[in-house]
């Protein structure tokens, strides 16, 4: 009985699986473009959870908010329960998607992650009033996104990009003034 032959040659690389095994860019991918309606619905769900957390003074709500923001900033809408509900269930009921650039939305999610993470740390170290102030700021920003379609994080992203602090190639659609809304 002969032994099966084993090739020592490197495995053939495919488009989906790099030579190292895991395509980390795909793991941490964020959609570009994104459906603005889904983003606004997610912001509305964040407002509901944040207001409930503020009214009940429940630290677990802060943890849930922070975890949700980190899931969205790291993995896009693929893992976050609020984003999945928005993208898969609620936004499709509105109809046709309104596509907007993804990088500013990811930046805004990063700001939300930073605010809620700071609020969690403040809450659990005995500085609850400061945590509630940060949560109130988040409620204002998420309400603007949800109700008025104004993404404060996206506006900050645009400001930083115009000042050269965010390279134009991060969001070419954002840097191209000819495609901006008036």
mmCIF file of N, CA, C and O in Angstrom, residues 12 55 71 99:
data_model
loop_
_atom_site.group_PDB
_atom_site.id
_atom_site.type_symbol
_atom_site.label_atom_id
_atom_site.label_comp_id
_atom_site.label_asym_id
_atom_site.label_seq_id
_atom_site.Cartn_x
_atom_site.Cartn_y
_atom_site.Cartn_z
ATOM 1 N N UNK A 12 -2.432 26.941 -4.104
ATOM 2 C CA UNK A 12 -2.834 27.962 -5.067
ATOM 3 C C UNK A 12 -3.669 29.026 -4.375
ATOM 4 O O UNK A 12 -4.606 28.724 -3.644
ATOM 5 N N UNK A 55 -33.152 57.162 31.026
ATOM 6 C CA UNK A 55 -34.311 57.248 31.932
ATOM 7 C C UNK A 55 -34.258 56.227 33.061
ATOM 8 O O UNK A 55 -34.769 56.482 34.150
ATOM 9 N N UNK A 71 -19.188 46.852 17.365
ATOM 10 C CA UNK A 71 -19.493 45.850 16.339
ATOM 11 C C UNK A 71 -19.686 46.499 14.978
ATOM 12 O O UNK A 71 -19.200 46.000 13.961
ATOM 13 N N UNK A 99 -28.073 55.566 -1.597
ATOM 14 C CA UNK A 99 -26.687 55.237 -1.303
ATOM 15 C C UNK A 99 -25.857 56.480 -1.026
ATOM 16 O O UNK A 99 -25.961 57.478 -1.729
#
